[in-house]
Amino acid sequence: MIALGIESSCDETAVSILRAGREDGHQPECLAAVLSSQIELHRQHGGVVPELASRNHSVDLPRLVRLACQQAGIAPQQVDVYAATAGPGLLSALLVGNTTAKALSLACGKPFVSVNHLEGHLLSPFFTQPSGVVPHLGLVVSGGHTLFVEVRDVGDYSLLGRSLDDAAGEAFDKVGKMLELPYPGGPEIDRLAPYGDPTRFSFPRAMRRDGTVNVSFSGLKTAVLYTLPKVREANGEIASQTLADLCASFQRAVIDVLVDKAFFAQAQMQEQSSPSANVLALSGGVACNTELRSRMEQECHARGVQLVLPAMGLTTDNATMIAYVGMLKALRGQFHSLNAEVSPNLQLTTIKNRAQG
Ligand code: KG4
Ligand code: ZN
C-alpha cells in the first residue's frame, strides 16, 4: 500500500509518501518527505499569522505534491490512499491541505482518510519501531497541546491528563518572546539553557503533587514576566548570563512538572496492571528538547520503563506522521467521506471512522 499524507495545520506545508512493507504497516518505507517551513515569514510578526499561513499553503502545495511524487518515482494514480490533517489547527490552513488531498482522491479514484494531527504526533515515535504501535503511555508536548494519553492500540485511547492553560511549547514560545528571543522560543531556550544555572530562579512548579495528571504553565510564565524588571540592567537590557539563567531555570521548571506527571500517570497505570505502563513515548515539537529527552531517558532507565522517542524530523509538524496514521487506518479498512469536515478544535478521540466494504 502507498499512502500520501498532507500536513497544513499551522505554519509547515508538508507532503510525505510511504509504502507499507508489511500487511500490518509496521516500519513503512518513506519514499518521499518534502516540507516547506514558513517560520522565517512568521518570525517577522513574532508568531503565526493565520491568513499568511493559508495563503502560503495554497501557493506551496501543488509544487510540493509534484516534488514528492517525483522523489518517490510514482504518479499520483499509483497512490492507494490520500490522507490529510483535519484538525486541530488553523481553519483556513487546514482547509487548504484537506481540500488538496480530497481533490487528488477524487481525481485518482482512491480513498481518503481524515487524520487527527494529535494522533499523528502520538503515534509518530512508533514509525521506525519494528514492533509498530504497542500499548504505551503517550506524552504529546507540542506548541498547541500537552496531553498524557493511555494508548492501548491504534485508535484506542484514554486521555489521562492535559494542560489546563498554556501548552508546554506555547509556554516556551511566550517566554521566548518575553526574553526577546527569535520565534519560536523553544529551540532558542533549549540552545541557551546549558549555559545557565537552573537553580538561580526558583520558578513555580504548579499542581506538581495535586493527585491529577493535569499541568498548568500560565503561573510559571507570569513568574518569568515578573522577574524581568528585577534583573534588567540600568540600560534595560538583560545580561547574557542572566538570560541563560532565566532560560535554564524556566526550562527546568517545565521539565520537572512533565517528568513528575508522566511518572505519576505511569505509576497509576502500573497499579492497574495496564500493559501500557511499560512503555513511555514522547512526541510533539517539545520532544526535540535536549534536557527533556535526557531526563526522560534517565527516569525511564531508573524505573525499567522503555522510552520510545520519535526520530528528530518527526517531532515538529511533518506529513510523515499524517501519512503513517492514514496508512494504519486504511490497513484497518477505516476511510472517510469526501464530505468529512475539518475542525480547528478537534479532540484526540473525535474522528469517527467509516468502514468501507
Ligand atoms: O509539534 P509542533 O511542531 O507544533 C504543534 O503542533 O504545535 O511543536 C512546535 C512547538 C513550538 O512551541 C516550539 O517552540 C517547540 O515545539 N519546540 C521546542 C523545541 N523545538 C521545538 N521546545 C523546546 N525545545 C526545543 N528544542
Ligand atoms: Zn503539531
PDB file of C-alpha atoms in Angstrom, residues 1-299:
ATOM      1  CA  MET A   1       0.000   0.000   0.000  1.00  0.00           C
ATOM      2  CA  ILE A   2       1.217   3.509  -0.882  1.00  0.00           C
ATOM      3  CA  ALA A   3      -0.112   6.406   1.241  1.00  0.00           C
ATOM      4  CA  LEU A   4       0.299  10.129   0.544  1.00  0.00           C
ATOM      5  CA  GLY A   5      -0.179  12.435   3.551  1.00  0.00           C
ATOM      6  CA  ILE A   6      -0.569  16.210   3.654  1.00  0.00           C
ATOM      7  CA  GLU A   7       0.026  18.392   6.734  1.00  0.00           C
ATOM      8  CA  SER A   8      -1.067  22.048   6.740  1.00  0.00           C
ATOM      9  CA  SER A   9      -2.486  22.709  10.212  1.00  0.00           C
ATOM     10  CA  CYS A  10      -0.179  25.588  11.132  1.00  0.00           C
ATOM     11  CA  ASP A  11       2.970  27.041   9.571  1.00  0.00           C
ATOM     12  CA  GLU A  12       4.526  23.989   7.903  1.00  0.00           C
ATOM     13  CA  THR A  13       3.353  22.768   4.500  1.00  0.00           C
ATOM     14  CA  ALA A  14       4.375  19.134   4.106  1.00  0.00           C
ATOM     15  CA  VAL A  15       3.781  16.121   1.862  1.00  0.00           C
ATOM     16  CA  SER A  16       5.042  12.585   2.523  1.00  0.00           C
ATOM     17  CA  ILE A  17       4.638   9.328   0.626  1.00  0.00           C
ATOM     18  CA  LEU A  18       5.011   5.991   2.433  1.00  0.00           C
ATOM     19  CA  ARG A  19       4.954   2.402   1.299  1.00  0.00           C
ATOM     20  CA  ALA A  20       3.841  -0.303   3.740  1.00  0.00           C
ATOM     21  CA  GLY A  21       6.408  -3.062   3.636  1.00  0.00           C
ATOM     22  CA  ARG A  22       4.178  -5.429   5.590  1.00  0.00           C
ATOM     23  CA  GLU A  23       0.462  -6.054   5.853  1.00  0.00           C
ATOM     24  CA  ASP A  24       0.359  -4.614   9.366  1.00  0.00           C
ATOM     25  CA  GLY A  25       2.016  -1.361   8.196  1.00  0.00           C
ATOM     26  CA  HIS A  26       4.941  -1.660  10.646  1.00  0.00           C
ATOM     27  CA  GLN A  27       8.123   0.150   9.660  1.00  0.00           C
ATOM     28  CA  PRO A  28       6.861   1.591   6.380  1.00  0.00           C
ATOM     29  CA  GLU A  29       9.364   2.862   3.867  1.00  0.00           C
ATOM     30  CA  CYS A  30       9.424   6.631   3.405  1.00  0.00           C
ATOM     31  CA  LEU A  31       9.505   7.187  -0.378  1.00  0.00           C
ATOM     32  CA  ALA A  32       9.384  10.989  -0.107  1.00  0.00           C
ATOM     33  CA  ALA A  33       9.109  13.664   2.584  1.00  0.00           C
ATOM     34  CA  VAL A  34       9.054  17.295   1.489  1.00  0.00           C
ATOM     35  CA  LEU A  35       8.402  20.237   3.769  1.00  0.00           C
ATOM     36  CA  SER A  36       8.236  23.974   3.276  1.00  0.00           C
ATOM     37  CA  SER A  37       8.560  25.878   6.553  1.00  0.00           C
ATOM     38  CA  GLN A  38       7.052  29.345   6.905  1.00  0.00           C
ATOM     39  CA  ILE A  39       8.950  30.063  10.141  1.00  0.00           C
ATOM     40  CA  GLU A  40      11.016  32.879   8.590  1.00  0.00           C
ATOM     41  CA  LEU A  41       7.872  34.561   7.294  1.00  0.00           C
ATOM     42  CA  HIS A  42       6.031  34.426  10.633  1.00  0.00           C
ATOM     43  CA  ARG A  43       9.170  35.301  12.629  1.00  0.00           C
ATOM     44  CA  GLN A  44       8.843  38.893  11.334  1.00  0.00           C
ATOM     45  CA  HIS A  45       5.467  39.048  13.127  1.00  0.00           C
ATOM     46  CA  GLY A  46       6.596  37.263  16.333  1.00  0.00           C
ATOM     47  CA  GLY A  47       4.081  34.429  15.814  1.00  0.00           C
ATOM     48  CA  VAL A  48       1.919  32.683  13.239  1.00  0.00           C
ATOM     49  CA  VAL A  49      -0.391  34.917  11.140  1.00  0.00           C
ATOM     50  CA  PRO A  50      -3.273  32.599  10.026  1.00  0.00           C
ATOM     51  CA  GLU A  51      -4.077  34.456   6.784  1.00  0.00           C
ATOM     52  CA  LEU A  52      -0.441  34.388   5.660  1.00  0.00           C
ATOM     53  CA  ALA A  53      -0.168  30.701   6.591  1.00  0.00           C
ATOM     54  CA  SER A  54      -3.132  29.571   4.485  1.00  0.00           C
ATOM     55  CA  ARG A  55      -2.119  31.748   1.525  1.00  0.00           C
ATOM     56  CA  ASN A  56       1.330  30.169   1.560  1.00  0.00           C
ATOM     57  CA  HIS A  57      -0.043  26.639   1.916  1.00  0.00           C
ATOM     58  CA  SER A  58      -2.089  27.148  -1.266  1.00  0.00           C
ATOM     59  CA  VAL A  59       0.920  28.536  -3.141  1.00  0.00           C
ATOM     60  CA  ASP A  60       3.268  25.750  -1.983  1.00  0.00           C
ATOM     61  CA  LEU A  61       1.126  22.611  -2.010  1.00  0.00           C
ATOM     62  CA  PRO A  62       0.784  21.862  -5.754  1.00  0.00           C
ATOM     63  CA  ARG A  63       4.564  22.182  -6.138  1.00  0.00           C
ATOM     64  CA  LEU A  64       5.225  20.004  -3.070  1.00  0.00           C
ATOM     65  CA  VAL A  65       2.841  17.250  -4.215  1.00  0.00           C
ATOM     66  CA  ARG A  66       4.581  17.167  -7.628  1.00  0.00           C
ATOM     67  CA  LEU A  67       8.002  17.148  -5.946  1.00  0.00           C
ATOM     68  CA  ALA A  68       7.045  14.330  -3.538  1.00  0.00           C
ATOM     69  CA  CYS A  69       5.723  12.183  -6.426  1.00  0.00           C
ATOM     70  CA  GLN A  70       8.927  12.869  -8.377  1.00  0.00           C
ATOM     71  CA  GLN A  71      11.091  11.901  -5.371  1.00  0.00           C
ATOM     72  CA  ALA A  72       9.044   8.738  -4.820  1.00  0.00           C
ATOM     73  CA  GLY A  73       9.172   7.930  -8.538  1.00  0.00           C
ATOM     74  CA  ILE A  74       5.398   7.437  -8.757  1.00  0.00           C
ATOM     75  CA  ALA A  75       2.429   9.068 -10.462  1.00  0.00           C
ATOM     76  CA  PRO A  76      -0.488  10.314  -8.269  1.00  0.00           C
ATOM     77  CA  GLN A  77      -2.622   7.453  -9.708  1.00  0.00           C
ATOM     78  CA  GLN A  78      -0.280   4.935  -8.054  1.00  0.00           C
ATOM     79  CA  VAL A  79      -1.107   6.242  -4.564  1.00  0.00           C
ATOM     80  CA  ASP A  80      -3.547   3.863  -2.814  1.00  0.00           C
ATOM     81  CA  VAL A  81      -4.823   6.244  -0.145  1.00  0.00           C
ATOM     82  CA  TYR A  82      -4.748  10.003   0.385  1.00  0.00           C
ATOM     83  CA  ALA A  83      -4.629  11.387   3.930  1.00  0.00           C
ATOM     84  CA  ALA A  84      -4.719  14.926   5.313  1.00  0.00           C
ATOM     85  CA  THR A  85      -4.837  16.646   8.684  1.00  0.00           C
ATOM     86  CA  ALA A  86      -8.412  17.503   9.661  1.00  0.00           C
ATOM     87  CA  GLY A  87      -7.530  19.351  12.881  1.00  0.00           C
ATOM     88  CA  PRO A  88      -6.792  20.712  15.362  1.00  0.00           C
ATOM     89  CA  GLY A  89      -5.218  23.767  13.774  1.00  0.00           C
ATOM     90  CA  LEU A  90      -5.962  26.969  11.897  1.00  0.00           C
ATOM     91  CA  LEU A  91      -9.242  26.594   9.997  1.00  0.00           C
ATOM     92  CA  SER A  92      -8.183  28.181   6.704  1.00  0.00           C
ATOM     93  CA  ALA A  93      -4.807  26.411   6.781  1.00  0.00           C
ATOM     94  CA  LEU A  94      -6.445  23.018   7.416  1.00  0.00           C
ATOM     95  CA  LEU A  95      -8.880  23.592   4.541  1.00  0.00           C
ATOM     96  CA  VAL A  96      -6.066  24.037   2.011  1.00  0.00           C
ATOM     97  CA  GLY A  97      -4.354  20.692   2.751  1.00  0.00           C
ATOM     98  CA  ASN A  98      -7.601  18.818   3.289  1.00  0.00           C
ATOM     99  CA  THR A  99      -9.144  20.055   0.032  1.00  0.00           C
ATOM    100  CA  THR A 100      -5.978  19.234  -1.906  1.00  0.00           C
ATOM    101  CA  ALA A 101      -5.948  15.636  -0.622  1.00  0.00           C
ATOM    102  CA  LYS A 102      -9.678  15.229  -1.327  1.00  0.00           C
ATOM    103  CA  ALA A 103      -9.248  16.614  -4.862  1.00  0.00           C
ATOM    104  CA  LEU A 104      -6.434  14.125  -5.540  1.00  0.00           C
ATOM    105  CA  SER A 105      -8.501  11.308  -4.034  1.00  0.00           C
ATOM    106  CA  LEU A 106     -11.463  12.220  -6.268  1.00  0.00           C
ATOM    107  CA  ALA A 107      -9.366  12.683  -9.418  1.00  0.00           C
ATOM    108  CA  CYS A 108      -7.484   9.395  -8.915  1.00  0.00           C
ATOM    109  CA  GLY A 109     -10.483   7.415  -7.638  1.00  0.00           C
ATOM    110  CA  LYS A 110      -8.657   6.482  -4.415  1.00  0.00           C
ATOM    111  CA  PRO A 111      -9.960   6.554  -0.806  1.00  0.00           C
ATOM    112  CA  PHE A 112      -9.402   9.384   1.624  1.00  0.00           C
ATOM    113  CA  VAL A 113      -8.515   9.300   5.345  1.00  0.00           C
ATOM    114  CA  SER A 114      -9.057  12.260   7.651  1.00  0.00           C
ATOM    115  CA  VAL A 115      -6.237  12.360  10.204  1.00  0.00           C
ATOM    116  CA  ASN A 116      -6.208  13.927  13.650  1.00  0.00           C
ATOM    117  CA  HIS A 117      -2.970  15.914  13.963  1.00  0.00           C
ATOM    118  CA  LEU A 118      -2.677  14.860  17.629  1.00  0.00           C
ATOM    119  CA  GLU A 119      -2.922  11.202  16.666  1.00  0.00           C
ATOM    120  CA  GLY A 120      -0.147  11.887  14.161  1.00  0.00           C
ATOM    121  CA  HIS A 121       2.113  13.195  16.946  1.00  0.00           C
ATOM    122  CA  LEU A 122       1.011  10.488  19.378  1.00  0.00           C
ATOM    123  CA  LEU A 123       1.927   7.575  17.076  1.00  0.00           C
ATOM    124  CA  SER A 124       4.970   9.214  15.420  1.00  0.00           C
ATOM    125  CA  PRO A 125       7.534   7.612  17.802  1.00  0.00           C
ATOM    126  CA  PHE A 126       6.488   4.167  16.510  1.00  0.00           C
ATOM    127  CA  PHE A 127       7.094   4.942  12.831  1.00  0.00           C
ATOM    128  CA  THR A 128      10.594   3.478  12.999  1.00  0.00           C
ATOM    129  CA  GLN A 129       9.855   0.727  15.547  1.00  0.00           C
ATOM    130  CA  PRO A 130       9.896  -2.872  14.229  1.00  0.00           C
ATOM    131  CA  SER A 131       7.050  -3.642  16.683  1.00  0.00           C
ATOM    132  CA  GLY A 132       4.806  -0.888  15.274  1.00  0.00           C
ATOM    133  CA  VAL A 133       2.463   0.773  17.795  1.00  0.00           C
ATOM    134  CA  VAL A 134       2.452  -1.044  21.148  1.00  0.00           C
ATOM    135  CA  PRO A 135       0.423  -0.247  24.300  1.00  0.00           C
ATOM    136  CA  HIS A 136       2.073   2.732  25.992  1.00  0.00           C
ATOM    137  CA  LEU A 137       1.783   5.984  27.870  1.00  0.00           C
ATOM    138  CA  GLY A 138       1.982   8.764  25.279  1.00  0.00           C
ATOM    139  CA  LEU A 139       3.115  12.249  26.201  1.00  0.00           C
ATOM    140  CA  VAL A 140       2.329  14.756  23.430  1.00  0.00           C
ATOM    141  CA  VAL A 141       4.167  18.030  24.066  1.00  0.00           C
ATOM    142  CA  SER A 142       3.657  20.421  21.175  1.00  0.00           C
ATOM    143  CA  GLY A 143       3.028  24.115  20.598  1.00  0.00           C
ATOM    144  CA  GLY A 144      -0.717  23.659  20.953  1.00  0.00           C
ATOM    145  CA  HIS A 145      -1.102  20.683  23.303  1.00  0.00           C
ATOM    146  CA  THR A 146       0.234  18.897  26.361  1.00  0.00           C
ATOM    147  CA  LEU A 147      -1.511  15.550  26.646  1.00  0.00           C
ATOM    148  CA  PHE A 148      -0.948  12.407  28.707  1.00  0.00           C
ATOM    149  CA  VAL A 149      -2.632   9.517  26.909  1.00  0.00           C
ATOM    150  CA  GLU A 150      -3.043   5.830  27.663  1.00  0.00           C
ATOM    151  CA  VAL A 151      -2.693   4.109  24.287  1.00  0.00           C
ATOM    152  CA  ARG A 152      -3.996   0.539  24.148  1.00  0.00           C
ATOM    153  CA  ASP A 153      -3.958   0.213  20.358  1.00  0.00           C
ATOM    154  CA  VAL A 154      -4.226   2.391  17.235  1.00  0.00           C
ATOM    155  CA  GLY A 155      -7.456   4.372  17.763  1.00  0.00           C
ATOM    156  CA  ASP A 156      -7.979   3.111  21.344  1.00  0.00           C
ATOM    157  CA  TYR A 157      -7.013   5.968  23.654  1.00  0.00           C
ATOM    158  CA  SER A 158      -7.863   7.359  27.101  1.00  0.00           C
ATOM    159  CA  LEU A 159      -6.923  10.922  27.910  1.00  0.00           C
ATOM    160  CA  LEU A 160      -5.347  10.830  31.395  1.00  0.00           C
ATOM    161  CA  GLY A 161      -4.466  14.486  31.716  1.00  0.00           C
ATOM    162  CA  ARG A 162      -3.590  17.690  29.877  1.00  0.00           C
ATOM    163  CA  SER A 163      -2.536  21.276  30.358  1.00  0.00           C
ATOM    164  CA  LEU A 164      -5.330  23.360  31.832  1.00  0.00           C
ATOM    165  CA  ASP A 165      -3.955  26.510  30.179  1.00  0.00           C
ATOM    166  CA  ASP A 166      -0.832  27.023  28.042  1.00  0.00           C
ATOM    167  CA  ALA A 167       0.680  24.039  26.257  1.00  0.00           C
ATOM    168  CA  ALA A 168       4.339  23.361  27.082  1.00  0.00           C
ATOM    169  CA  GLY A 169       5.507  24.612  23.659  1.00  0.00           C
ATOM    170  CA  GLU A 170       3.292  27.683  23.948  1.00  0.00           C
ATOM    171  CA  ALA A 171       4.912  28.494  27.323  1.00  0.00           C
ATOM    172  CA  PHE A 172       8.374  28.122  25.733  1.00  0.00           C
ATOM    173  CA  ASP A 173       7.347  30.425  22.882  1.00  0.00           C
ATOM    174  CA  LYS A 174       5.727  33.065  25.114  1.00  0.00           C
ATOM    175  CA  VAL A 175       8.692  33.129  27.491  1.00  0.00           C
ATOM    176  CA  GLY A 176      10.994  33.296  24.443  1.00  0.00           C
ATOM    177  CA  LYS A 177       9.063  36.358  23.271  1.00  0.00           C
ATOM    178  CA  MET A 178       9.368  37.995  26.738  1.00  0.00           C
ATOM    179  CA  LEU A 179      13.117  37.374  26.587  1.00  0.00           C
ATOM    180  CA  GLU A 180      13.150  38.889  23.084  1.00  0.00           C
ATOM    181  CA  LEU A 181      14.466  35.684  21.553  1.00  0.00           C
ATOM    182  CA  PRO A 182      13.650  34.864  17.907  1.00  0.00           C
ATOM    183  CA  TYR A 183      10.412  32.949  17.212  1.00  0.00           C
ATOM    184  CA  PRO A 184       9.851  30.129  18.037  1.00  0.00           C
ATOM    185  CA  GLY A 185      11.268  30.414  21.550  1.00  0.00           C
ATOM    186  CA  GLY A 186      11.503  26.667  22.284  1.00  0.00           C
ATOM    187  CA  PRO A 187      14.654  25.855  20.309  1.00  0.00           C
ATOM    188  CA  GLU A 188      16.300  29.147  21.442  1.00  0.00           C
ATOM    189  CA  ILE A 189      15.693  28.425  25.139  1.00  0.00           C
ATOM    190  CA  ASP A 190      16.961  24.866  24.600  1.00  0.00           C
ATOM    191  CA  ARG A 191      20.138  26.327  22.999  1.00  0.00           C
ATOM    192  CA  LEU A 192      20.804  28.873  25.795  1.00  0.00           C
ATOM    193  CA  ALA A 193      19.798  26.777  28.837  1.00  0.00           C
ATOM    194  CA  PRO A 194      23.033  24.695  29.040  1.00  0.00           C
ATOM    195  CA  TYR A 195      24.979  27.940  29.643  1.00  0.00           C
ATOM    196  CA  GLY A 196      22.743  28.904  32.577  1.00  0.00           C
ATOM    197  CA  ASP A 197      22.153  27.964  36.201  1.00  0.00           C
ATOM    198  CA  PRO A 198      18.792  26.157  36.515  1.00  0.00           C
ATOM    199  CA  THR A 199      18.675  26.912  40.273  1.00  0.00           C
ATOM    200  CA  ARG A 200      19.221  30.687  40.106  1.00  0.00           C
ATOM    201  CA  PHE A 201      15.497  31.491  39.826  1.00  0.00           C
ATOM    202  CA  SER A 202      13.039  29.368  41.789  1.00  0.00           C
ATOM    203  CA  PHE A 203      10.077  29.388  39.413  1.00  0.00           C
ATOM    204  CA  PRO A 204       6.832  27.654  40.455  1.00  0.00           C
ATOM    205  CA  ARG A 205       6.023  24.020  39.616  1.00  0.00           C
ATOM    206  CA  ALA A 206       2.218  24.324  39.672  1.00  0.00           C
ATOM    207  CA  MET A 207      -0.038  21.364  40.527  1.00  0.00           C
ATOM    208  CA  ARG A 208       3.062  19.223  40.897  1.00  0.00           C
ATOM    209  CA  ARG A 209       1.654  16.961  43.589  1.00  0.00           C
ATOM    210  CA  ASP A 210      -2.091  17.572  43.314  1.00  0.00           C
ATOM    211  CA  GLY A 211      -3.003  13.936  42.626  1.00  0.00           C
ATOM    212  CA  THR A 212      -4.021  14.577  38.999  1.00  0.00           C
ATOM    213  CA  VAL A 213      -2.249  14.171  35.678  1.00  0.00           C
ATOM    214  CA  ASN A 214      -3.078  17.759  34.670  1.00  0.00           C
ATOM    215  CA  VAL A 215      -0.487  20.524  34.363  1.00  0.00           C
ATOM    216  CA  SER A 216      -0.565  24.318  34.257  1.00  0.00           C
ATOM    217  CA  PHE A 217       2.116  26.615  32.866  1.00  0.00           C
ATOM    218  CA  SER A 218       0.468  30.043  32.990  1.00  0.00           C
ATOM    219  CA  GLY A 219       1.715  30.807  36.539  1.00  0.00           C
ATOM    220  CA  LEU A 220       5.247  29.883  35.519  1.00  0.00           C
ATOM    221  CA  LYS A 221       5.022  32.223  32.533  1.00  0.00           C
ATOM    222  CA  THR A 222       3.790  35.062  34.773  1.00  0.00           C
ATOM    223  CA  ALA A 223       6.594  34.370  37.275  1.00  0.00           C
ATOM    224  CA  VAL A 224       9.149  34.845  34.485  1.00  0.00           C
ATOM    225  CA  LEU A 225       7.396  38.073  33.433  1.00  0.00           C
ATOM    226  CA  TYR A 226       7.501  39.475  36.998  1.00  0.00           C
ATOM    227  CA  THR A 227      11.180  38.552  37.357  1.00  0.00           C
ATOM    228  CA  LEU A 228      12.273  40.508  34.289  1.00  0.00           C
ATOM    229  CA  PRO A 229      12.066  44.084  35.709  1.00  0.00           C
ATOM    230  CA  LYS A 230      14.152  42.926  38.695  1.00  0.00           C
ATOM    231  CA  VAL A 231      17.015  41.614  36.569  1.00  0.00           C
ATOM    232  CA  ARG A 232      17.208  44.233  33.845  1.00  0.00           C
ATOM    233  CA  GLU A 233      20.384  46.345  33.755  1.00  0.00           C
ATOM    234  CA  ALA A 234      20.182  50.152  34.015  1.00  0.00           C
ATOM    235  CA  ASN A 235      20.008  50.368  30.198  1.00  0.00           C
ATOM    236  CA  GLY A 236      17.006  47.984  30.171  1.00  0.00           C
ATOM    237  CA  GLU A 237      18.985  45.060  28.774  1.00  0.00           C
ATOM    238  CA  ILE A 238      19.323  41.598  30.290  1.00  0.00           C
ATOM    239  CA  ALA A 239      22.925  40.460  30.797  1.00  0.00           C
ATOM    240  CA  SER A 240      23.755  37.375  28.760  1.00  0.00           C
ATOM    241  CA  GLN A 241      24.461  35.217  31.854  1.00  0.00           C
ATOM    242  CA  THR A 242      21.136  36.276  33.405  1.00  0.00           C
ATOM    243  CA  LEU A 243      19.396  35.416  30.137  1.00  0.00           C
ATOM    244  CA  ALA A 244      20.933  31.945  30.170  1.00  0.00           C
ATOM    245  CA  ASP A 245      19.992  31.522  33.869  1.00  0.00           C
ATOM    246  CA  LEU A 246      16.393  32.525  33.094  1.00  0.00           C
ATOM    247  CA  CYS A 247      16.257  30.003  30.225  1.00  0.00           C
ATOM    248  CA  ALA A 248      17.767  27.220  32.340  1.00  0.00           C
ATOM    249  CA  SER A 249      15.510  27.902  35.357  1.00  0.00           C
ATOM    250  CA  PHE A 250      12.344  28.151  33.242  1.00  0.00           C
ATOM    251  CA  GLN A 251      13.166  25.029  31.248  1.00  0.00           C
ATOM    252  CA  ARG A 252      13.965  23.048  34.431  1.00  0.00           C
ATOM    253  CA  ALA A 253      10.580  24.043  35.914  1.00  0.00           C
ATOM    254  CA  VAL A 254       8.677  22.837  32.810  1.00  0.00           C
ATOM    255  CA  ILE A 255      10.612  19.566  32.695  1.00  0.00           C
ATOM    256  CA  ASP A 256      10.236  18.860  36.442  1.00  0.00           C
ATOM    257  CA  VAL A 257       6.459  19.092  36.061  1.00  0.00           C
ATOM    258  CA  LEU A 258       6.317  16.978  32.882  1.00  0.00           C
ATOM    259  CA  VAL A 259       8.525  14.278  34.421  1.00  0.00           C
ATOM    260  CA  ASP A 260       6.570  14.195  37.710  1.00  0.00           C
ATOM    261  CA  LYS A 261       3.209  13.957  35.972  1.00  0.00           C
ATOM    262  CA  ALA A 262       4.340  11.381  33.424  1.00  0.00           C
ATOM    263  CA  PHE A 263       5.568   9.036  36.160  1.00  0.00           C
ATOM    264  CA  PHE A 264       2.565   9.712  38.356  1.00  0.00           C
ATOM    265  CA  ALA A 265       0.405   8.533  35.427  1.00  0.00           C
ATOM    266  CA  GLN A 266       2.746   5.610  34.789  1.00  0.00           C
ATOM    267  CA  ALA A 267       2.574   4.510  38.445  1.00  0.00           C
ATOM    268  CA  GLN A 268      -1.223   4.639  38.369  1.00  0.00           C
ATOM    269  CA  MET A 269      -1.318   2.534  35.209  1.00  0.00           C
ATOM    270  CA  GLN A 270       1.106   0.079  36.779  1.00  0.00           C
ATOM    271  CA  GLU A 271      -1.171  -0.259  39.838  1.00  0.00           C
ATOM    272  CA  GLN A 272      -3.987  -1.144  37.466  1.00  0.00           C
ATOM    273  CA  SER A 273      -1.717  -3.701  35.743  1.00  0.00           C
ATOM    274  CA  SER A 274      -2.134  -1.855  32.444  1.00  0.00           C
ATOM    275  CA  PRO A 275       0.284  -3.171  29.779  1.00  0.00           C
ATOM    276  CA  SER A 276       0.631   0.485  28.686  1.00  0.00           C
ATOM    277  CA  ALA A 277       2.666   1.181  31.869  1.00  0.00           C
ATOM    278  CA  ASN A 278       5.796  -0.474  30.486  1.00  0.00           C
ATOM    279  CA  VAL A 279       6.467   1.930  27.610  1.00  0.00           C
ATOM    280  CA  LEU A 280       6.593   5.724  27.530  1.00  0.00           C
ATOM    281  CA  ALA A 281       6.596   7.593  24.210  1.00  0.00           C
ATOM    282  CA  LEU A 282       7.345  11.278  23.824  1.00  0.00           C
ATOM    283  CA  SER A 283       6.126  13.289  20.835  1.00  0.00           C
ATOM    284  CA  GLY A 284       5.459  16.806  19.531  1.00  0.00           C
ATOM    285  CA  GLY A 285       7.823  19.727  18.958  1.00  0.00           C
ATOM    286  CA  VAL A 286       8.972  19.967  22.595  1.00  0.00           C
ATOM    287  CA  ALA A 287      10.146  16.328  22.333  1.00  0.00           C
ATOM    288  CA  CYS A 288      13.159  17.889  20.498  1.00  0.00           C
ATOM    289  CA  ASN A 289      14.229  19.446  23.780  1.00  0.00           C
ATOM    290  CA  THR A 290      17.653  18.167  24.784  1.00  0.00           C
ATOM    291  CA  GLU A 291      17.133  18.288  28.553  1.00  0.00           C
ATOM    292  CA  LEU A 292      13.647  16.756  28.364  1.00  0.00           C
ATOM    293  CA  ARG A 293      14.943  13.849  26.282  1.00  0.00           C
ATOM    294  CA  SER A 294      17.877  13.148  28.603  1.00  0.00           C
ATOM    295  CA  ARG A 295      15.791  13.498  31.809  1.00  0.00           C
ATOM    296  CA  MET A 296      13.177  11.106  30.405  1.00  0.00           C
ATOM    297  CA  GLU A 297      15.946   8.677  29.430  1.00  0.00           C
ATOM    298  CA  GLN A 298      17.373   8.710  32.997  1.00  0.00           C
ATOM    299  CA  GLU A 299      13.972   8.447  34.691  1.00  0.00           C
TER     300      GLU A 299
END
